PDB file of C-alpha atoms in Angstrom:
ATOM      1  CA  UNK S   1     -19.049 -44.681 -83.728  1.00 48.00           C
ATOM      2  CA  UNK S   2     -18.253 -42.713 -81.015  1.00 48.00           C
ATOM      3  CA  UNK S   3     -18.234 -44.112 -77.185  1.00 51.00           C
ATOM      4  CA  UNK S   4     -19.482 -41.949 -74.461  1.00 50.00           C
ATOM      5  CA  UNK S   5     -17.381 -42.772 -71.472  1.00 49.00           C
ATOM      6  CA  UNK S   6     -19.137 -41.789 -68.115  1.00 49.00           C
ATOM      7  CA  UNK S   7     -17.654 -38.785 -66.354  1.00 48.00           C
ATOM      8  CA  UNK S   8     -16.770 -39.321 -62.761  1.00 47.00           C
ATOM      9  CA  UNK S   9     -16.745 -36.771 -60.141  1.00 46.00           C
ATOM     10  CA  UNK S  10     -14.973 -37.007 -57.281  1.00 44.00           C
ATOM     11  CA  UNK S  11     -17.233 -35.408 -54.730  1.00 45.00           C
ATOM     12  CA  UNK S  12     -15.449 -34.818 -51.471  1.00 45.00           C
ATOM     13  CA  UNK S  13     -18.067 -35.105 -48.524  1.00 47.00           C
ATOM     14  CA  UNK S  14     -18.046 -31.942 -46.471  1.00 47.00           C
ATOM     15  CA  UNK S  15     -17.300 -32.489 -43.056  1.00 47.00           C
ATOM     16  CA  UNK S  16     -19.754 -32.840 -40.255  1.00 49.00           C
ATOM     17  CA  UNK S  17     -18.780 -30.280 -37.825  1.00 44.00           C
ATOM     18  CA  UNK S  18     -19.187 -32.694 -35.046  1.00 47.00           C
ATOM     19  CA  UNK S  19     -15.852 -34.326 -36.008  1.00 46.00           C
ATOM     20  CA  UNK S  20     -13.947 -31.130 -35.996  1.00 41.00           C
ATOM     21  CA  UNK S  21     -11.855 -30.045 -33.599  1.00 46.00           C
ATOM     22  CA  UNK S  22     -13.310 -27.271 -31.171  1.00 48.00           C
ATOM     23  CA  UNK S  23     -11.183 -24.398 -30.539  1.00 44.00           C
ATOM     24  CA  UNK S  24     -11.226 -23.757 -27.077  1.00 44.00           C
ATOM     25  CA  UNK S  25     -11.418 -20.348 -25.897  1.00 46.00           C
ATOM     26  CA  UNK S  26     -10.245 -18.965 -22.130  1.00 49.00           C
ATOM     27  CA  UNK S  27     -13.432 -17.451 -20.339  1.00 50.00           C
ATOM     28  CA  UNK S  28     -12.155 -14.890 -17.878  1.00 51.00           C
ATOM     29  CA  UNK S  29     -13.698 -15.173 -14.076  1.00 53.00           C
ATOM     30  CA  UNK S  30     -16.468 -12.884 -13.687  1.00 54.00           C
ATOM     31  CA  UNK S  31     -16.528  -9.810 -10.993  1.00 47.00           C
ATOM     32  CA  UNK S  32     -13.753 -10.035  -8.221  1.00 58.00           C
ATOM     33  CA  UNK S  33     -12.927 -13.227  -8.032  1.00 63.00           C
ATOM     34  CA  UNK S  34      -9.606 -12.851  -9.590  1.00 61.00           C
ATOM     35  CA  UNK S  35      -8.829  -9.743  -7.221  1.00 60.00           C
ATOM     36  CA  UNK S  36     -10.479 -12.101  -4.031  1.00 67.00           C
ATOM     37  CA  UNK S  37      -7.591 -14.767  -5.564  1.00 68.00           C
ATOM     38  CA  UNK S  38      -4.820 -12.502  -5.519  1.00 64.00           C
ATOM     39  CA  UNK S  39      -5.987 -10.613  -1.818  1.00 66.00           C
ATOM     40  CA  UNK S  40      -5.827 -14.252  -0.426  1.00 70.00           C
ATOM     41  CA  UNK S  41      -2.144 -15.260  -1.695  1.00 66.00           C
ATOM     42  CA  UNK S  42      -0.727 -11.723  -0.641  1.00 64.00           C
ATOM     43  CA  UNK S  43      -2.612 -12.555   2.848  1.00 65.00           C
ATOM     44  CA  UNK S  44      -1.137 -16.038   3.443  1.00 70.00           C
ATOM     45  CA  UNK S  45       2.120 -14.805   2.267  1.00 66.00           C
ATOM     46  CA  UNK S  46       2.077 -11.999   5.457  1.00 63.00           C
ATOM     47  CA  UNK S  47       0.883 -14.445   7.728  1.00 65.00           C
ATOM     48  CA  UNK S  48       3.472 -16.630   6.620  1.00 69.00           C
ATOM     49  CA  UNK S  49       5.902 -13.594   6.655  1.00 67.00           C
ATOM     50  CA  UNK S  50       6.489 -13.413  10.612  1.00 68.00           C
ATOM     51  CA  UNK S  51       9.178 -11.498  11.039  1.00 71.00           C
ATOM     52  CA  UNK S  52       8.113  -8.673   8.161  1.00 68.00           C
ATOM     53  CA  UNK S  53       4.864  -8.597  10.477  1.00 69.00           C
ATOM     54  CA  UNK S  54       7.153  -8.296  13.391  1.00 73.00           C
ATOM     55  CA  UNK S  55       9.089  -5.262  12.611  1.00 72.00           C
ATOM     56  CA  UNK S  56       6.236  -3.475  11.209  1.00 71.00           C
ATOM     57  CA  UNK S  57       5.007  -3.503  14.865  1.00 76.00           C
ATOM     58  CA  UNK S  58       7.719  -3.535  16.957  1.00 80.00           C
ATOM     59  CA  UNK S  59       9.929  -0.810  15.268  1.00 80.00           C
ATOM     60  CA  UNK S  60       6.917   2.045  15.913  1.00 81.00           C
ATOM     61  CA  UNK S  61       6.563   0.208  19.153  1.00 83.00           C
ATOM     62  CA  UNK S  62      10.061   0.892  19.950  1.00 86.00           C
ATOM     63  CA  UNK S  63      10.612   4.677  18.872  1.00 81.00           C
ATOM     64  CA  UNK S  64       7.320   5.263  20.536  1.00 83.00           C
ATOM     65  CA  UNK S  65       8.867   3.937  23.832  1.00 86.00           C
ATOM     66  CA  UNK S  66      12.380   5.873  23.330  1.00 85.00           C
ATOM     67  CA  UNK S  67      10.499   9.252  22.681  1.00 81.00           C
ATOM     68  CA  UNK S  68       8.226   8.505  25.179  1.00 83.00           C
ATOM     69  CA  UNK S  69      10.570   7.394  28.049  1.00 83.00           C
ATOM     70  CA  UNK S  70      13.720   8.799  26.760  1.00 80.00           C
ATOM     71  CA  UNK S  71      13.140  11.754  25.340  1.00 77.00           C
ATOM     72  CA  UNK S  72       9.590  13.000  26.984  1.00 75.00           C
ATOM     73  CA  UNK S  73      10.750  14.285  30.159  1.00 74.00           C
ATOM     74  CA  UNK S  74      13.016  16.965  28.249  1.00 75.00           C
ATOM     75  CA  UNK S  75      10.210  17.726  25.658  1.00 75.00           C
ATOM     76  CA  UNK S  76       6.916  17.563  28.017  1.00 76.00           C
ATOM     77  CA  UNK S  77       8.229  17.568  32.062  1.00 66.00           C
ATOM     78  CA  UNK S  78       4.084  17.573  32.655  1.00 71.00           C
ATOM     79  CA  UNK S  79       4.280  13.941  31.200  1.00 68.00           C
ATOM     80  CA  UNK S  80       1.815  14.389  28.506  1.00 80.00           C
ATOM     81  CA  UNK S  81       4.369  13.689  25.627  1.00 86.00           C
ATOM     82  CA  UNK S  82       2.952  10.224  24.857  1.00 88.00           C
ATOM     83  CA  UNK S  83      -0.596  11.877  24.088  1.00 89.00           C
ATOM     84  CA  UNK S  84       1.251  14.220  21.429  1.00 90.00           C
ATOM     85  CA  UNK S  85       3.494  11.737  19.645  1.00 90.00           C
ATOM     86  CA  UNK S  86       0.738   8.718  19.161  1.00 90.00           C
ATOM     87  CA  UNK S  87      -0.254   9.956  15.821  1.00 91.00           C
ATOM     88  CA  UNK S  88       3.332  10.337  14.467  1.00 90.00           C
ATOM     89  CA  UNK S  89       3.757   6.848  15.684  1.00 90.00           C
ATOM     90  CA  UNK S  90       0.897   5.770  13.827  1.00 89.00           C
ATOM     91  CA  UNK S  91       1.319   6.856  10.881  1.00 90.00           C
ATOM     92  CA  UNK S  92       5.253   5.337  10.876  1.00 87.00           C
ATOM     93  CA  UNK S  93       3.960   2.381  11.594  1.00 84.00           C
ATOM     94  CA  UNK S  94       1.802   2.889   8.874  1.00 86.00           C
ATOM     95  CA  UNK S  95       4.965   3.694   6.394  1.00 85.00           C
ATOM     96  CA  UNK S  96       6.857   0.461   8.113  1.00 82.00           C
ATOM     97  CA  UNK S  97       4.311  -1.597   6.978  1.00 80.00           C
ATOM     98  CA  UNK S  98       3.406  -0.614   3.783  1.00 83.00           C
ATOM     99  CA  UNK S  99       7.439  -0.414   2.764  1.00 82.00           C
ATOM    100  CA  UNK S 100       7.310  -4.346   2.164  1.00 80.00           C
ATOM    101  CA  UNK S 101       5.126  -3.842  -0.759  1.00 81.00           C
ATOM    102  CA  UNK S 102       6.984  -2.578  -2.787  1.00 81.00           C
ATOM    103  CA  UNK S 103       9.808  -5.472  -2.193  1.00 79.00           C
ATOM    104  CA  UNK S 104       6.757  -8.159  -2.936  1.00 78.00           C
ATOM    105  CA  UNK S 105       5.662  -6.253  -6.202  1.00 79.00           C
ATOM    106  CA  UNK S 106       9.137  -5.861  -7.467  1.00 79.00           C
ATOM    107  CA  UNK S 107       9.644 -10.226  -6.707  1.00 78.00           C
ATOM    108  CA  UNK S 108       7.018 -10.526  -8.573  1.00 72.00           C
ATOM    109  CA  UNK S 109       7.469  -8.280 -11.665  1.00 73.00           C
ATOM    110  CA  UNK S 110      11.104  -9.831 -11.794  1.00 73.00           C
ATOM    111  CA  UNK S 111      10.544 -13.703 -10.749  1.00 70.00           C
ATOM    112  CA  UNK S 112       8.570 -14.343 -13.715  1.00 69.00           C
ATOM    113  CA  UNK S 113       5.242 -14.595 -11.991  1.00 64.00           C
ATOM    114  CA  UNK S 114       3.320 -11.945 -14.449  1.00 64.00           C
ATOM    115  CA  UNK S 115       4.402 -13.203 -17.111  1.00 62.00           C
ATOM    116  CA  UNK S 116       2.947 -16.515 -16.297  1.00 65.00           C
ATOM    117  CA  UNK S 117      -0.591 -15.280 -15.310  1.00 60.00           C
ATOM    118  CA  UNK S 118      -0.634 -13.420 -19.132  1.00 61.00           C
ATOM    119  CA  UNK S 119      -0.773 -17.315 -20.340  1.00 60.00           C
ATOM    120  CA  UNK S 120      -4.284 -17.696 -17.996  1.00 58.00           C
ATOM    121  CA  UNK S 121      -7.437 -15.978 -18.834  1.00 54.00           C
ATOM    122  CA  UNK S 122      -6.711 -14.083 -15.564  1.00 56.00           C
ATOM    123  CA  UNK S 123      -6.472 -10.405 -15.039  1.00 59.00           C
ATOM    124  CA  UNK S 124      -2.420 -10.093 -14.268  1.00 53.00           C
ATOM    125  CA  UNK S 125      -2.968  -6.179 -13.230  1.00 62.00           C
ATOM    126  CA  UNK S 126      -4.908  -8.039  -9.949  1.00 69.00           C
ATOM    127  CA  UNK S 127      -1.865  -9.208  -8.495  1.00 72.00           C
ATOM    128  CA  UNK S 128      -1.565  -5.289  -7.913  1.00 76.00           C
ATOM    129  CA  UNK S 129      -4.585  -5.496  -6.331  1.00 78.00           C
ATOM    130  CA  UNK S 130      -3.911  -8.363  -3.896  1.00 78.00           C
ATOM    131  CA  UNK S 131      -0.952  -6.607  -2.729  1.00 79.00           C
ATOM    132  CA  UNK S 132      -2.325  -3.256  -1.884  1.00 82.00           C
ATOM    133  CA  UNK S 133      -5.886  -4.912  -0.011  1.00 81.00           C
ATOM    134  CA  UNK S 134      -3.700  -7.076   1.896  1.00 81.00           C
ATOM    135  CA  UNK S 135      -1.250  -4.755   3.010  1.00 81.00           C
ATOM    136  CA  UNK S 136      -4.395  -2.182   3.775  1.00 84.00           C
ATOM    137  CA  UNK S 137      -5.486  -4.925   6.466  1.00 83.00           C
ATOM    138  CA  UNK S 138      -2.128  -5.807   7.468  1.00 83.00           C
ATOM    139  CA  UNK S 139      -0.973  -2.663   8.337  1.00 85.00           C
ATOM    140  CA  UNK S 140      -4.578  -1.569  10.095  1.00 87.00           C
ATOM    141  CA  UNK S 141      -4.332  -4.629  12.033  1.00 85.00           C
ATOM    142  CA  UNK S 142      -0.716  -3.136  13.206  1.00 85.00           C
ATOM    143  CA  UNK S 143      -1.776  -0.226  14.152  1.00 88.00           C
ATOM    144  CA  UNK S 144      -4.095  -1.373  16.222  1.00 89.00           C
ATOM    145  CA  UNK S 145      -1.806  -3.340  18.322  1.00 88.00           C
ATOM    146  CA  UNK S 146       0.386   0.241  18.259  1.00 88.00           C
ATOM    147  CA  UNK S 147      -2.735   1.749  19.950  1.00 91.00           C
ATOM    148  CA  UNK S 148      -2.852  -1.184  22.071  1.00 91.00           C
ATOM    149  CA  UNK S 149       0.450  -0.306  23.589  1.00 90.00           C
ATOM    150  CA  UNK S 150       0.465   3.359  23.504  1.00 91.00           C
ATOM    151  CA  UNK S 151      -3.088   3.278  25.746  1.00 91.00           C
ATOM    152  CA  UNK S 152      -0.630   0.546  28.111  1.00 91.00           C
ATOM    153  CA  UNK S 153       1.788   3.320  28.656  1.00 88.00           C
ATOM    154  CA  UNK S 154      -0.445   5.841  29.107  1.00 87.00           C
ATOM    155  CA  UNK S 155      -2.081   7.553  26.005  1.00 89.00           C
ATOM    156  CA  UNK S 156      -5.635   8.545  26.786  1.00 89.00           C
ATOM    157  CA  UNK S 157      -7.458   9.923  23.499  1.00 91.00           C
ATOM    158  CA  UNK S 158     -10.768  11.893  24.369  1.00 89.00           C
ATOM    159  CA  UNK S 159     -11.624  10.927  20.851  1.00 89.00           C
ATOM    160  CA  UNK S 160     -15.689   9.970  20.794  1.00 91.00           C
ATOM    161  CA  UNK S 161     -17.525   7.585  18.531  1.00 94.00           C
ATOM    162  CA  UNK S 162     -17.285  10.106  15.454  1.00 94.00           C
ATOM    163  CA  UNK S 163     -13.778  11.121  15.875  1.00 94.00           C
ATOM    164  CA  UNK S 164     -12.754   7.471  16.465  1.00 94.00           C
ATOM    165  CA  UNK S 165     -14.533   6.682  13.205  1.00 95.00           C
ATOM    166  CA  UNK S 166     -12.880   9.432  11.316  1.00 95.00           C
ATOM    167  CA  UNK S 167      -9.953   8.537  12.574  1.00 94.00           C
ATOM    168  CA  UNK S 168      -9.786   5.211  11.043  1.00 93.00           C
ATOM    169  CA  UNK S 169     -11.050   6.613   8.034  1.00 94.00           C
ATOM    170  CA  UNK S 170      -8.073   8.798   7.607  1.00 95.00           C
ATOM    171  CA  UNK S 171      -5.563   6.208   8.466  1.00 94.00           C
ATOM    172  CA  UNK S 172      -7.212   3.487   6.584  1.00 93.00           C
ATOM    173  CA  UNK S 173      -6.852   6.419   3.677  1.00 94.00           C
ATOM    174  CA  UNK S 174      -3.274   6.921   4.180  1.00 94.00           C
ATOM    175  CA  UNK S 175      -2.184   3.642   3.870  1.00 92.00           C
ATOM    176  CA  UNK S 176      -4.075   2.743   1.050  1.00 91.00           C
ATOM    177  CA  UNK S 177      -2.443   6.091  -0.801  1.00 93.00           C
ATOM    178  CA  UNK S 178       1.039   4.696   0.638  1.00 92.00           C
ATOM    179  CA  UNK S 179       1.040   1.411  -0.103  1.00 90.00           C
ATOM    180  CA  UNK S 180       0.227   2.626  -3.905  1.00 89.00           C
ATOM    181  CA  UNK S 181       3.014   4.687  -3.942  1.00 91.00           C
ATOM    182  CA  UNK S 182       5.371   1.764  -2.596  1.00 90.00           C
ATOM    183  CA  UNK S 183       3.763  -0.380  -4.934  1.00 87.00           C
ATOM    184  CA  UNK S 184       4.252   1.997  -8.038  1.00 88.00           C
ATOM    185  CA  UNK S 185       8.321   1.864  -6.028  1.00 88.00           C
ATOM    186  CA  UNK S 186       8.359  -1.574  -6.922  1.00 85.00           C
ATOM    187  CA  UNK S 187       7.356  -1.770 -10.230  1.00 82.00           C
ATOM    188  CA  UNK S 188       9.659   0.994 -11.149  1.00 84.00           C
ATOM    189  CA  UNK S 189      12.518  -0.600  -9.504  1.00 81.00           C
ATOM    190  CA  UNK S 190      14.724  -2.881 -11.525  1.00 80.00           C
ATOM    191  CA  UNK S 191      15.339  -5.077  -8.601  1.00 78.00           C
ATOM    192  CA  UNK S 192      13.306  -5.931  -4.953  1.00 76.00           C
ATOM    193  CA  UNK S 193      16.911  -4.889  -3.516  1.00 75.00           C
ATOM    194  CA  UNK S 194      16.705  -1.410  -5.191  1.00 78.00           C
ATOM    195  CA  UNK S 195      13.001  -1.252  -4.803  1.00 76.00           C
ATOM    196  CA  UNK S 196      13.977  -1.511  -0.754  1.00 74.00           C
ATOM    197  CA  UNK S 197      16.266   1.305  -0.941  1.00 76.00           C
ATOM    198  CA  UNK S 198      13.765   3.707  -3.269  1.00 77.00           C
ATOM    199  CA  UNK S 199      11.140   2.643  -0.549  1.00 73.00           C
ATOM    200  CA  UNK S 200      12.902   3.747   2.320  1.00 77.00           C
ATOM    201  CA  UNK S 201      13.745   7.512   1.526  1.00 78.00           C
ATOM    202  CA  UNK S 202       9.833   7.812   2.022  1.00 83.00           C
ATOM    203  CA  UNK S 203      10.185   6.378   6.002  1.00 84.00           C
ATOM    204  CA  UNK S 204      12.337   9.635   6.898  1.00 85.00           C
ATOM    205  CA  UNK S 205       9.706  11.942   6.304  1.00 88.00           C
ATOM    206  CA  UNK S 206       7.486  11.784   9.277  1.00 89.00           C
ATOM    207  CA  UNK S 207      11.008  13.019  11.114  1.00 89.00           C
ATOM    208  CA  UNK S 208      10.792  16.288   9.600  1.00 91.00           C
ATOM    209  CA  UNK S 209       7.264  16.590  10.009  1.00 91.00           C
ATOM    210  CA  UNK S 210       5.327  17.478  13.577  1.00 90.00           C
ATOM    211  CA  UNK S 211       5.246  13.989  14.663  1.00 90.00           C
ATOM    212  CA  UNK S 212       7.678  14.227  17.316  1.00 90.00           C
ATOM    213  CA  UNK S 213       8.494  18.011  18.238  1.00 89.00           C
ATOM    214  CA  UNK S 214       6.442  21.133  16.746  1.00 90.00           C
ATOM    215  CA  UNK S 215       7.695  22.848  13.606  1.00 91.00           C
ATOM    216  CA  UNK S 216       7.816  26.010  15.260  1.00 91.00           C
ATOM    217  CA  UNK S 217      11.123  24.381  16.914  1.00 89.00           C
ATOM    218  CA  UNK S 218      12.817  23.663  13.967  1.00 91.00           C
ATOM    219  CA  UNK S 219      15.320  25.683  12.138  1.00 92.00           C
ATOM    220  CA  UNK S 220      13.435  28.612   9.516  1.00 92.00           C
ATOM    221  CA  UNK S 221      14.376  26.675   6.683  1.00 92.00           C
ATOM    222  CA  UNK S 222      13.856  23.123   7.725  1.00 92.00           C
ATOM    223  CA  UNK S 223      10.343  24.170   9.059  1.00 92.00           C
ATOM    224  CA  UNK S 224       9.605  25.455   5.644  1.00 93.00           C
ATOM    225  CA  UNK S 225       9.920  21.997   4.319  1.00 94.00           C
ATOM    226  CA  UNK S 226       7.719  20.370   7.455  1.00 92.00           C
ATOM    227  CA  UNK S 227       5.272  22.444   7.711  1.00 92.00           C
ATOM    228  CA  UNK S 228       4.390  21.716   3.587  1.00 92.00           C
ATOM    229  CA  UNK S 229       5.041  18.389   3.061  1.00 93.00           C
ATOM    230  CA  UNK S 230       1.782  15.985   3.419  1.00 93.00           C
ATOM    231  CA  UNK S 231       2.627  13.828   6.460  1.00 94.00           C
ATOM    232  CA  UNK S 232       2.384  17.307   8.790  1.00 94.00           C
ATOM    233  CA  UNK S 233      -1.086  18.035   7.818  1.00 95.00           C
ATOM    234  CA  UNK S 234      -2.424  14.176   8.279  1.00 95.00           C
ATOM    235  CA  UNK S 235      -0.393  14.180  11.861  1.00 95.00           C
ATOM    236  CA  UNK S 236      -2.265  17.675  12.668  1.00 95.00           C
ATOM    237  CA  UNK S 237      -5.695  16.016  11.808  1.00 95.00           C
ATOM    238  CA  UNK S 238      -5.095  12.797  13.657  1.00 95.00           C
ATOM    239  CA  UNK S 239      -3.835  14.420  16.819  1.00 94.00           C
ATOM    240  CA  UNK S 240      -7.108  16.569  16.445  1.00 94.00           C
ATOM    241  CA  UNK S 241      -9.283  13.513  16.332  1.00 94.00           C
ATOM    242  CA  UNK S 242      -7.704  12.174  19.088  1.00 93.00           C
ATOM    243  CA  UNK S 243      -6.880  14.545  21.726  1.00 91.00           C
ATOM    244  CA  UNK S 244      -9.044  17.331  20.382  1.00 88.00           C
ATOM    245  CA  UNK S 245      -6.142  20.199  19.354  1.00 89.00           C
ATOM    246  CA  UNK S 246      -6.889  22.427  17.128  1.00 90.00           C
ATOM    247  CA  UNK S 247      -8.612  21.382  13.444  1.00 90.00           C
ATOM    248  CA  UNK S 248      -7.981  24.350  11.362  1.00 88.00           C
ATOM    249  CA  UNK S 249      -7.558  23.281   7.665  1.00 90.00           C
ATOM    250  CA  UNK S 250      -5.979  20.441   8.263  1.00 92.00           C
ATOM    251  CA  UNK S 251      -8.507  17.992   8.046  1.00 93.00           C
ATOM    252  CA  UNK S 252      -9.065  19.307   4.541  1.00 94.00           C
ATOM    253  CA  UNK S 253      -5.330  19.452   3.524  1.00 95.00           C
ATOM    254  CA  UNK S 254      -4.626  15.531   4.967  1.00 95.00           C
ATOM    255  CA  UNK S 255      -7.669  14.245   2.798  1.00 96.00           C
ATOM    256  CA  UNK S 256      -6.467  16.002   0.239  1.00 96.00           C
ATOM    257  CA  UNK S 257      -3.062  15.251   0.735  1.00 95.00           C
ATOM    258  CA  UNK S 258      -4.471  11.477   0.474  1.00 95.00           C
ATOM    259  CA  UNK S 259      -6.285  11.664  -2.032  1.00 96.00           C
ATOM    260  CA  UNK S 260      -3.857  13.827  -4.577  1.00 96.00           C
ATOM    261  CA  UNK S 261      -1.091  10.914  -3.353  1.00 94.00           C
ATOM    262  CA  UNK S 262      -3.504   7.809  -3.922  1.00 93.00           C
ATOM    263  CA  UNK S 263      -4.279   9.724  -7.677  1.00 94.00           C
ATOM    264  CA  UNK S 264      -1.016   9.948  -8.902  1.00 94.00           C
ATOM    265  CA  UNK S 265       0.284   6.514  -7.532  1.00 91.00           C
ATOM    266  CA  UNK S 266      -2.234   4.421  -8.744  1.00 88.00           C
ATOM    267  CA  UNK S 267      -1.897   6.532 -12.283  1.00 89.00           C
ATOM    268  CA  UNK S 268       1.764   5.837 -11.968  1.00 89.00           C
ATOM    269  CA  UNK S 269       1.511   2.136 -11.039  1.00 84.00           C
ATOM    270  CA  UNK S 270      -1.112   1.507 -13.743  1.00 82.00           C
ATOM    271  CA  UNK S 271       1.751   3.106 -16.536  1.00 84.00           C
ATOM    272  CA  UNK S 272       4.327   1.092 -15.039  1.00 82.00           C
ATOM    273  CA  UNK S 273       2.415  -2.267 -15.062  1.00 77.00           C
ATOM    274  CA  UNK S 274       1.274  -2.087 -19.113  1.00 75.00           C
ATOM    275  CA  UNK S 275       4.832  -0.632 -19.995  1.00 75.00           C
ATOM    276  CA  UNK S 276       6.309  -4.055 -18.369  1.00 69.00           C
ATOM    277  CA  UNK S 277       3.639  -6.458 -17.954  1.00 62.00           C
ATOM    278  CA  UNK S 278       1.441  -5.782 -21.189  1.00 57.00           C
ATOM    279  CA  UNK S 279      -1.978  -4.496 -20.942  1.00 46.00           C
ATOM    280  CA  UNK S 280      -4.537  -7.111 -19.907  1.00 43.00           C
TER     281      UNK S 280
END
């Protein structure tokens, strides 16, 4: 006689999903607020930055002074050279400013700090961002105390309400196309040392342009160069704004100028920032 044993199964309880472990996931911050973050540190760190806020005003300061003082006499004996070499000045204060970018983006592409925002659901390409908006209102903020000075000495703009707005338009333009190229300088550079040096070739070019004598004055070959390169046309334009020479084209060729500079920097940064940092 046979004996049926019972079969037993083993039946493993499935488990509640309750007592499971969630997997946490990184929610990115909506809109701007990442940008806003990064605007803020790069602000602090230029207020913080005293003497980098220093020499952007007081170098332009000081060559507008020695041109004016010095050299004005021999270039204008009516005494009008401060009205023509205000624009020059403004936009190398403009270049002075926007030169330390590219020494902040290059400590942080090599310090490590990128690489530890690509660990946060953060956007690291902001840091970019912050640099270039902050150095926008640094530098406009300079230039204003540049204007500040030049009207103390003597610089009287017949600019009106338009021109002045256009005028600020433009600069506010130019910087914002420089800074991008300084910043794309940075992230190229393999050091903030190097990215320094890179950076300041750019700083001689408003001294072969017509920002402190005409190009007409200038040997055939060098005036070739000046009359060509973009920081001519923008110191044309602003000097029409402002004491009402001659427009001709170029209001059309500094905008465009601008603009074509702003294009290719910002391409060039963006490249340079995936290659190294990763794309976000």
């Amino acid at each position: 006689m046979s004996h049926s044993h019972p079969t037993t199964t083993s039946a493993t309880a499935a488990p509640n999903a309750a007592d499971l472990p969630r997997r946490t996931t990184r929610t990115r911050p909506r809109g701007f607020s990442t940008e806003a973050t990064f605007i803020g540190r790069s602000l602090r760190h230029a207020v913080r930055d005293v003497e980098s806020m220093l020499m952007a005003v007081a170098l332009p300061v000081m060559l507008m002074l020695m041109f004016t003082f010095v050299f004005g006499g021999a270039l204008d004996p009516d005494g009008g050279y401060v009205d023509y070499v205000v624009p020059g000045i403004i936009l190398t204060c403009a270049g002075f400013g926007a030169a330390s970018t590219s020494l902040s983006v290059a400590s942080d592409m090599t310090s490590g700090f990128v690489d530890r925002l690509r660990t946060m659901p953060v956007r690291a390409s902001a840091v970019i961002t912050g640099h270039v908006a902050a150095s926008l209102a640094r530098n406009l903020f300079a230039t204003s105390v540049v204007l500040l000075v030049a009207v103390a000495i003597g610089f009287r703009p017949s600019a009106g309400v338009g021109e002045w707005l256009a005028t600020i338009g433009l600069v506010a333009l130019y910087i914002l196309a420089i800074t991008y190229l300084f910043a794309a300088i940075g992230l190229a550079a393999k050091s903030p040392e190097s990215a320094n040096g890179y950076g300041f070739i750019l700083l001689f070019l408003p001294y072969v342009s017509s920002a402190f004598v005409p190009v007409e004055t200038m040997p055939r070959w060098l005036e070739v160069f000046a009359d060509n390169q973009p920081i001519t046309p923008i110191i044309d334009a602003l000097r029409a704004l402002l004491i009402g020479t001659e427009m001709g084209a170029s209001g059309y060729l500094a905008v465009g100028w601008c603009l074509l500079i702003l294009a290719v920097a910002a391409v060039w940064a963006a490249v340079l920032f995936n290659a190294k940092a990763g794309r976000r």
